[in-house]
Short mmCIF file of C-alpha atoms in Angstrom, two decimals:
data_model
loop_
_atom_site.label_atom_id
_atom_site.label_comp_id
_atom_site.label_asym_id
_atom_site.label_seq_id
_atom_site.Cartn_x
_atom_site.Cartn_y
_atom_site.Cartn_z
CA UNK A 1 38.54 -151.45 -18.61
CA UNK A 2 36.82 -148.16 -17.88
CA UNK A 3 33.16 -148.78 -18.54
CA UNK A 4 32.27 -145.09 -18.56
CA UNK A 5 34.67 -144.42 -21.44
CA UNK A 6 33.30 -147.46 -23.23
CA UNK A 7 29.90 -145.77 -23.35
CA UNK A 8 27.92 -148.32 -21.40
CA UNK A 9 27.05 -149.27 -17.84
CA UNK A 10 25.59 -152.42 -16.30
CA UNK A 11 23.16 -152.08 -13.39
CA UNK A 12 21.34 -154.57 -11.22
CA UNK A 13 17.70 -153.79 -10.50
CA UNK A 14 17.44 -156.26 -7.62
CA UNK A 15 17.31 -155.08 -4.04
CA UNK A 16 18.43 -158.39 -2.46
CA UNK A 17 21.94 -159.83 -2.35
CA UNK A 18 20.86 -163.27 -3.58
CA UNK A 19 19.36 -161.79 -6.73
CA UNK A 20 22.40 -159.62 -7.59
CA UNK A 21 24.72 -162.64 -7.70
CA UNK A 22 24.16 -163.19 -11.42
CA UNK A 23 24.81 -159.50 -12.15
CA UNK A 24 28.13 -159.70 -10.27
CA UNK A 25 29.15 -162.79 -12.23
CA UNK A 26 28.37 -161.06 -15.53
CA UNK A 27 30.31 -157.88 -14.71
CA UNK A 28 33.29 -159.90 -13.44
CA UNK A 29 33.44 -161.75 -16.76
CA UNK A 30 33.32 -158.42 -18.60
CA UNK A 31 35.99 -156.87 -16.39
CA UNK A 32 33.85 -153.91 -15.31
CA UNK A 33 32.23 -152.67 -12.13
CA UNK A 34 28.52 -152.90 -11.45
CA UNK A 35 26.79 -149.54 -11.84
CA UNK A 36 26.07 -147.59 -8.67
CA UNK A 37 22.37 -147.51 -7.87
CA UNK A 38 20.26 -147.79 -4.76
CA UNK A 39 17.14 -149.96 -4.91
CA UNK A 40 15.06 -150.41 -1.77
CA UNK A 41 11.58 -150.72 -0.33
CA UNK A 42 10.24 -147.89 1.78
CA UNK A 43 8.32 -148.50 4.99
CA UNK A 44 5.03 -148.00 3.16
CA UNK A 45 5.92 -150.76 0.65
CA UNK A 46 6.76 -148.48 -2.27
CA UNK A 47 9.86 -149.16 -4.37
CA UNK A 48 12.44 -146.42 -4.69
CA UNK A 49 15.37 -146.31 -7.14
CA UNK A 50 18.24 -143.81 -7.02
CA UNK A 51 20.89 -143.74 -9.77
CA UNK A 52 24.18 -142.70 -8.18
CA UNK A 53 26.20 -141.78 -11.31
CA UNK A 54 25.79 -140.07 -14.66
CA UNK A 55 24.32 -142.18 -17.45
CA UNK A 56 23.75 -139.45 -20.04
CA UNK A 57 24.23 -140.64 -23.61
CA UNK A 58 25.26 -144.18 -22.64
CA UNK A 59 23.97 -147.67 -23.36
CA UNK A 60 22.55 -149.00 -20.11
CA UNK A 61 22.02 -152.70 -19.39
CA UNK A 62 19.68 -153.57 -16.50
CA UNK A 63 20.10 -157.09 -15.17
CA UNK A 64 17.01 -158.30 -13.38
CA UNK A 65 16.43 -161.80 -12.07
CA UNK A 66 12.99 -162.78 -10.90
CA UNK A 67 12.92 -164.33 -7.39
CA UNK A 68 10.12 -166.86 -7.19
CA UNK A 69 8.82 -165.49 -3.88
CA UNK A 70 8.42 -161.85 -4.90
CA UNK A 71 8.03 -161.52 -8.65
CA UNK A 72 5.81 -158.43 -8.53
CA UNK A 73 8.35 -156.44 -6.51
CA UNK A 74 11.06 -157.40 -8.99
CA UNK A 75 8.89 -156.22 -11.88
CA UNK A 76 8.32 -152.86 -10.21
CA UNK A 77 12.04 -152.48 -9.50
CA UNK A 78 12.75 -153.04 -13.18
CA UNK A 79 10.07 -150.63 -14.40
CA UNK A 80 11.09 -147.86 -11.99
CA UNK A 81 14.80 -148.21 -12.74
CA UNK A 82 14.15 -148.18 -16.50
CA UNK A 83 12.06 -145.02 -16.14
CA UNK A 84 14.69 -143.38 -13.93
CA UNK A 85 17.38 -144.09 -16.54
CA UNK A 86 15.12 -142.85 -19.32
CA UNK A 87 14.57 -139.52 -17.57
CA UNK A 88 18.34 -139.35 -16.93
CA UNK A 89 18.91 -139.18 -20.70
CA UNK A 90 20.36 -142.64 -21.30
CA UNK A 91 20.95 -143.39 -24.98
CA UNK A 92 19.59 -146.96 -24.96
CA UNK A 93 18.15 -149.06 -22.14
CA UNK A 94 18.54 -152.80 -22.60
CA UNK A 95 16.82 -155.14 -20.18
CA UNK A 96 18.66 -158.38 -19.36
CA UNK A 97 15.87 -160.58 -17.97
CA UNK A 98 17.03 -164.22 -18.13
CA UNK A 99 13.64 -165.54 -16.99
CA UNK A 100 10.79 -163.43 -18.31
CA UNK A 101 8.00 -163.37 -15.70
CA UNK A 102 4.36 -164.14 -16.47
CA UNK A 103 5.50 -166.04 -19.58
CA UNK A 104 3.10 -168.87 -18.74
CA UNK A 105 0.24 -166.36 -19.05
CA UNK A 106 0.85 -165.82 -22.76
CA UNK A 107 -2.43 -167.31 -23.99
CA UNK A 108 -6.00 -166.20 -23.57
CA UNK A 109 -8.00 -168.15 -21.02
CA UNK A 110 -11.70 -167.93 -20.33
CA UNK A 111 -12.47 -164.43 -19.02
CA UNK A 112 -8.75 -163.92 -18.47
CA UNK A 113 -6.07 -161.82 -20.12
CA UNK A 114 -2.70 -162.18 -21.81
CA UNK A 115 -0.64 -160.78 -18.93
CA UNK A 116 2.64 -161.36 -20.77
CA UNK A 117 1.55 -158.88 -23.45
CA UNK A 118 0.63 -156.34 -20.76
CA UNK A 119 4.09 -156.61 -19.20
CA UNK A 120 5.75 -156.18 -22.60
CA UNK A 121 3.81 -152.96 -23.14
CA UNK A 122 4.72 -151.70 -19.66
CA UNK A 123 8.43 -152.28 -20.29
CA UNK A 124 8.27 -150.35 -23.56
CA UNK A 125 6.44 -147.49 -21.87
CA UNK A 126 9.00 -147.41 -19.04
CA UNK A 127 11.80 -146.87 -21.55
CA UNK A 128 13.30 -150.22 -22.56
CA UNK A 129 14.60 -150.26 -26.13
CA UNK A 130 15.91 -153.85 -26.29
CA UNK A 131 15.52 -157.09 -24.37
CA UNK A 132 17.88 -159.99 -23.73
CA UNK A 133 16.17 -163.05 -22.32
CA UNK A 134 16.63 -166.82 -22.32
CA UNK A 135 14.36 -169.71 -23.33
CA UNK A 136 11.01 -167.94 -23.50
CA UNK A 137 8.19 -170.29 -22.55
CA UNK A 138 6.68 -169.74 -26.00
CA UNK A 139 8.82 -168.28 -28.77
CA UNK A 140 5.80 -166.37 -30.06
CA UNK A 141 6.12 -164.09 -27.01
CA UNK A 142 8.74 -162.15 -28.98
CA UNK A 143 5.88 -160.77 -31.06
CA UNK A 144 4.42 -159.02 -28.00
CA UNK A 145 7.26 -156.48 -27.96
CA UNK A 146 7.59 -153.28 -29.97
CA UNK A 147 11.40 -153.40 -29.71
CA UNK A 148 14.05 -156.05 -30.56
CA UNK A 149 14.24 -159.21 -28.44
CA UNK A 150 17.18 -161.63 -28.31
CA UNK A 151 15.90 -164.98 -27.01
CA UNK A 152 19.11 -166.81 -26.04
CA UNK A 153 19.27 -170.56 -25.45
CA UNK A 154 20.69 -172.52 -22.53
CA UNK A 155 20.80 -175.81 -24.46
CA UNK A 156 24.56 -175.65 -25.32
CA UNK A 157 25.41 -175.46 -21.61
CA UNK A 158 22.91 -178.19 -20.76
CA UNK A 159 24.31 -180.49 -23.43
CA UNK A 160 27.81 -179.82 -22.13
CA UNK A 161 26.68 -180.71 -18.61
CA UNK A 162 25.23 -184.02 -19.83
CA UNK A 163 28.44 -184.93 -21.64
CA UNK A 164 30.78 -183.94 -18.80
CA UNK A 165 28.85 -184.65 -15.61
CA UNK A 166 26.68 -187.69 -16.33
CA UNK A 167 28.80 -190.85 -16.42
CA UNK A 168 27.90 -193.28 -19.19
CA UNK A 169 25.52 -190.76 -20.77
CA UNK A 170 25.72 -192.81 -23.96
CA UNK A 171 23.39 -195.25 -22.22
CA UNK A 172 20.82 -192.50 -21.65
CA UNK A 173 17.50 -191.73 -23.27
CA UNK A 174 16.00 -188.24 -23.53
CA UNK A 175 12.46 -188.11 -22.15
CA UNK A 176 9.59 -185.68 -22.77
CA UNK A 177 7.22 -185.78 -19.81
CA UNK A 178 4.33 -184.82 -22.10
CA UNK A 179 3.72 -184.66 -25.86
CA UNK A 180 4.00 -180.86 -25.63
CA UNK A 181 7.68 -181.17 -24.68
CA UNK A 182 8.49 -183.70 -27.42
CA UNK A 183 10.09 -181.21 -29.82
CA UNK A 184 12.59 -179.95 -27.25
CA UNK A 185 13.41 -183.53 -26.21
CA UNK A 186 13.87 -184.55 -29.86
CA UNK A 187 16.31 -181.67 -30.39
CA UNK A 188 18.42 -182.80 -27.42
CA UNK A 189 18.28 -186.45 -28.50
CA UNK A 190 19.39 -185.72 -32.06
CA UNK A 191 22.42 -183.66 -31.03
CA UNK A 192 23.49 -186.17 -28.39
CA UNK A 193 22.67 -189.07 -30.72
CA UNK A 194 20.51 -190.71 -28.08
CA UNK A 195 17.13 -192.39 -28.04
CA UNK A 196 13.86 -190.56 -27.36
CA UNK A 197 10.91 -191.45 -25.14
CA UNK A 198 7.62 -189.65 -24.58
CA UNK A 199 5.29 -190.03 -21.60
CA UNK A 200 1.66 -189.89 -22.62
CA UNK A 201 -1.29 -189.65 -20.27
CA UNK A 202 -0.65 -186.52 -18.26
CA UNK A 203 -3.36 -184.45 -19.94
CA UNK A 204 -5.79 -182.90 -17.46
CA UNK A 205 -9.48 -183.49 -17.71
CA UNK A 206 -11.54 -180.57 -18.87
CA UNK A 207 -14.39 -179.78 -16.50
CA UNK A 208 -17.78 -179.26 -18.07
CA UNK A 209 -18.97 -175.73 -17.33
CA UNK A 210 -22.75 -175.69 -17.41
CA UNK A 211 -22.86 -171.91 -17.01
CA UNK A 212 -21.61 -171.50 -20.57
CA UNK A 213 -23.91 -168.69 -21.66
CA UNK A 214 -26.15 -170.74 -23.93
CA UNK A 215 -29.25 -169.03 -22.48
CA UNK A 216 -27.81 -165.50 -22.71
CA UNK A 217 -29.33 -162.95 -22.75
CA UNK A 218 -31.90 -163.77 -20.01
CA UNK A 219 -35.24 -165.16 -21.17
CA UNK A 220 -37.17 -162.04 -20.16
CA UNK A 221 -35.17 -159.95 -22.59
CA UNK A 222 -34.97 -162.60 -25.27
CA UNK A 223 -38.62 -163.34 -26.04
CA UNK A 224 -38.44 -162.24 -29.67
CA UNK A 225 -34.85 -163.23 -30.46
CA UNK A 226 -34.61 -166.72 -28.99
CA UNK A 227 -34.53 -169.31 -31.80
CA UNK A 228 -34.32 -172.44 -29.68
CA UNK A 229 -30.98 -173.32 -31.23
CA UNK A 230 -29.13 -176.03 -29.27
CA UNK A 231 -25.49 -176.45 -30.24
CA UNK A 232 -24.03 -179.94 -29.82
CA UNK A 233 -21.92 -180.39 -26.70
CA UNK A 234 -18.25 -181.09 -27.24
CA UNK A 235 -17.17 -184.39 -25.76
CA UNK A 236 -15.13 -183.85 -22.61
CA UNK A 237 -11.52 -185.00 -22.61
CA UNK A 238 -10.77 -188.11 -20.62
CA UNK A 239 -7.40 -188.75 -19.04
CA UNK A 240 -5.86 -191.69 -20.91
CA UNK A 241 -3.87 -194.43 -19.16
CA UNK A 242 -0.26 -193.43 -18.60
CA UNK A 243 2.08 -194.99 -21.14
CA UNK A 244 5.70 -194.54 -22.16
CA UNK A 245 6.42 -194.44 -25.87
CA UNK A 246 10.01 -195.63 -26.16
CA UNK A 247 12.35 -198.02 -24.35
CA UNK A 248 13.82 -196.82 -21.03
CA UNK A 249 14.60 -200.23 -19.49
CA UNK A 250 18.16 -200.36 -18.13
CA UNK A 251 18.79 -196.78 -19.26
CA UNK A 252 19.52 -193.39 -17.71
CA UNK A 253 16.41 -191.23 -18.22
CA UNK A 254 16.98 -187.49 -18.78
CA UNK A 255 13.77 -185.43 -18.66
CA UNK A 256 14.16 -182.04 -20.37
CA UNK A 257 11.91 -178.99 -20.17
CA UNK A 258 12.16 -175.19 -20.08
CA UNK A 259 10.62 -174.51 -16.63
CA UNK A 260 10.41 -176.55 -13.47
CA UNK A 261 8.04 -174.93 -11.01
CA UNK A 262 5.38 -177.23 -9.55
CA UNK A 263 7.24 -180.53 -9.55
CA UNK A 264 4.32 -182.96 -9.17
CA UNK A 265 4.34 -183.81 -12.88
CA UNK A 266 8.10 -184.40 -12.86
CA UNK A 267 7.84 -186.62 -9.75
CA UNK A 268 5.03 -188.63 -11.37
CA UNK A 269 7.08 -188.98 -14.56
CA UNK A 270 10.05 -190.23 -12.54
CA UNK A 271 7.89 -192.86 -10.85
CA UNK A 272 6.57 -194.23 -14.13
CA UNK A 273 10.11 -194.28 -15.59
CA UNK A 274 11.32 -196.24 -12.56
CA UNK A 275 8.52 -198.73 -13.10
CA UNK A 276 9.57 -199.09 -16.74
CA UNK A 277 13.15 -199.98 -15.73
CA UNK A 278 15.12 -196.70 -15.79
CA UNK A 279 17.88 -197.01 -13.18
CA UNK A 280 18.77 -193.31 -12.89
CA UNK A 281 16.65 -190.23 -13.53
CA UNK A 282 17.79 -186.67 -14.24
CA UNK A 283 15.57 -183.60 -14.71
CA UNK A 284 17.02 -180.68 -16.70
CA UNK A 285 15.30 -177.32 -17.11
CA UNK A 286 16.49 -173.81 -17.89
CA UNK A 287 14.46 -171.98 -15.26
CA UNK A 288 14.37 -173.51 -11.79
CA UNK A 289 11.55 -171.65 -10.09
CA UNK A 290 10.98 -174.53 -7.65
CA UNK A 291 8.21 -172.86 -5.71
CA UNK A 292 6.21 -174.07 -2.70
CA UNK A 293 7.14 -177.60 -1.56
CA UNK A 294 9.26 -178.40 -4.62
CA UNK A 295 12.57 -179.06 -2.78
CA UNK A 296 10.96 -181.48 -0.33
CA UNK A 297 9.08 -183.33 -3.07
CA UNK A 298 12.25 -183.68 -5.15
CA UNK A 299 14.21 -184.97 -2.16
CA UNK A 300 11.57 -187.61 -1.42
CA UNK A 301 11.10 -188.66 -5.07
CA UNK A 302 12.83 -191.12 -7.40
CA UNK A 303 14.62 -188.25 -9.13
CA UNK A 304 18.40 -188.52 -8.71
CA UNK A 305 19.34 -185.00 -9.79
CA UNK A 306 17.67 -181.77 -10.92
CA UNK A 307 19.83 -179.52 -13.09
CA UNK A 308 18.77 -175.89 -13.60
CA UNK A 309 20.53 -172.66 -14.56
CA UNK A 310 20.95 -169.54 -12.42
CA UNK A 311 18.43 -167.51 -14.42
CA UNK A 312 16.30 -167.62 -11.26
CA UNK A 313 17.86 -167.43 -7.77
CA UNK A 314 17.43 -170.75 -5.95
CA UNK A 315 20.06 -170.78 -3.20
CA UNK A 316 17.46 -171.49 -0.51
CA UNK A 317 16.05 -174.44 -2.46
CA UNK A 318 19.55 -175.91 -2.87
CA UNK A 319 20.05 -175.84 0.90
CA UNK A 320 16.80 -177.76 1.31
CA UNK A 321 17.56 -180.30 -1.42
CA UNK A 322 21.12 -181.41 -2.29
CA UNK A 323 19.82 -183.01 -5.49
CA UNK A 324 19.52 -179.56 -7.12
CA UNK A 325 22.55 -178.60 -9.25
CA UNK A 326 23.24 -175.29 -11.01
CA UNK A 327 24.63 -174.43 -14.45
CA UNK A 328 26.02 -170.90 -14.79
CA UNK A 329 24.73 -168.89 -17.79
CA UNK A 330 26.64 -165.67 -17.04
CA UNK A 331 29.10 -166.33 -19.88
CA UNK A 332 26.40 -166.29 -22.56
CA UNK A 333 24.72 -163.19 -21.09
CA UNK A 334 28.03 -161.31 -20.80
CA UNK A 335 28.88 -162.06 -24.42
CA UNK A 336 25.41 -160.93 -25.53
CA UNK A 337 25.85 -157.60 -23.71
CA UNK A 338 29.28 -157.06 -25.26
CA UNK A 339 28.06 -157.82 -28.79
CA UNK A 340 24.97 -155.61 -28.56
CA UNK A 341 26.97 -152.64 -27.30
CA UNK A 342 29.61 -153.07 -30.01
CA UNK A 343 27.01 -153.56 -32.74
CA UNK A 344 28.28 -157.06 -33.54
CA UNK A 345 26.26 -159.93 -34.92
CA UNK A 346 24.50 -162.20 -32.42
CA UNK A 347 24.69 -165.18 -34.80
CA UNK A 348 27.66 -166.63 -32.91
CA UNK A 349 25.48 -167.22 -29.86
CA UNK A 350 22.93 -169.11 -31.96
CA UNK A 351 25.26 -171.43 -33.87
CA UNK A 352 24.11 -175.05 -33.86
CA UNK A 353 20.94 -173.96 -32.07
CA UNK A 354 17.85 -175.87 -33.17
CA UNK A 355 14.56 -174.09 -33.71
CA UNK A 356 12.86 -176.32 -31.13
CA UNK A 357 15.36 -175.68 -28.32
#
């Protein structure tokens, strides 16, 4: 197939070979060549992008994976490439970002900011007109964008992996490592017709901040306005004893989540499941960021296998920990690109998808 005649091109915005692997898989499935572009870092640390072919009047898809060790560089590569394509008179610029960075910073914290909203605005300003992503950390993030967002799901591939690769999966129980993950776990359990268990007791204690502004403004400036009002203090949260709601004795425990980054909570969950009688423990998550000492901690833990997709490059982590397995999502992404370019409905990719996936 001649992609140029088809009116669209697919580019990779990553400057490293490990990160362009997903883009190559997608273009191979579509039977096209990856667009010609040069992305590199200059000696002074600046990112430079050079588009090596005409893109005038075409639909352009930019595939960008987010390496866990250099997310900020990947963001700049994406922004600069989108702007370069915009100024080269592309018709539409669609970002294919399987793992959307900064998605954990989607809520306001004390004296913080909603960084995810900032990034959405930057992408729109750079020229993106559409976004394809997968398993956003919070589905409400879609509201941050001023252009359409297709939030694909990895759950069909994960369910297929469970059915095909886990022997005797009928003797398994789906586990949520915290009450926050219970809806996702329930969705998996209902479609697999398995039991459900929830680990309770992982909530962090809230530190009491005495510098809470109750005496603001300073007394010297507040002589006439101070009313002496003392608001009642909210009772601090206390970490409850760890408990497992549900029977895991003599079962295979499958912990499901959307992101696995710092693995301490997953390791702790595996230990408590072992104590409750689970004889095999799997962890399944869409985005395997696996930063810092995650591979070593997984290798030394009671976890038997960690299953993640290739939305985030993790080849180095797999070399450090043989327990890490990969599910390929290039098929779903390739079909999404094809349907968007042809103006076809995306409903096929969301069939049998639960709201809580």
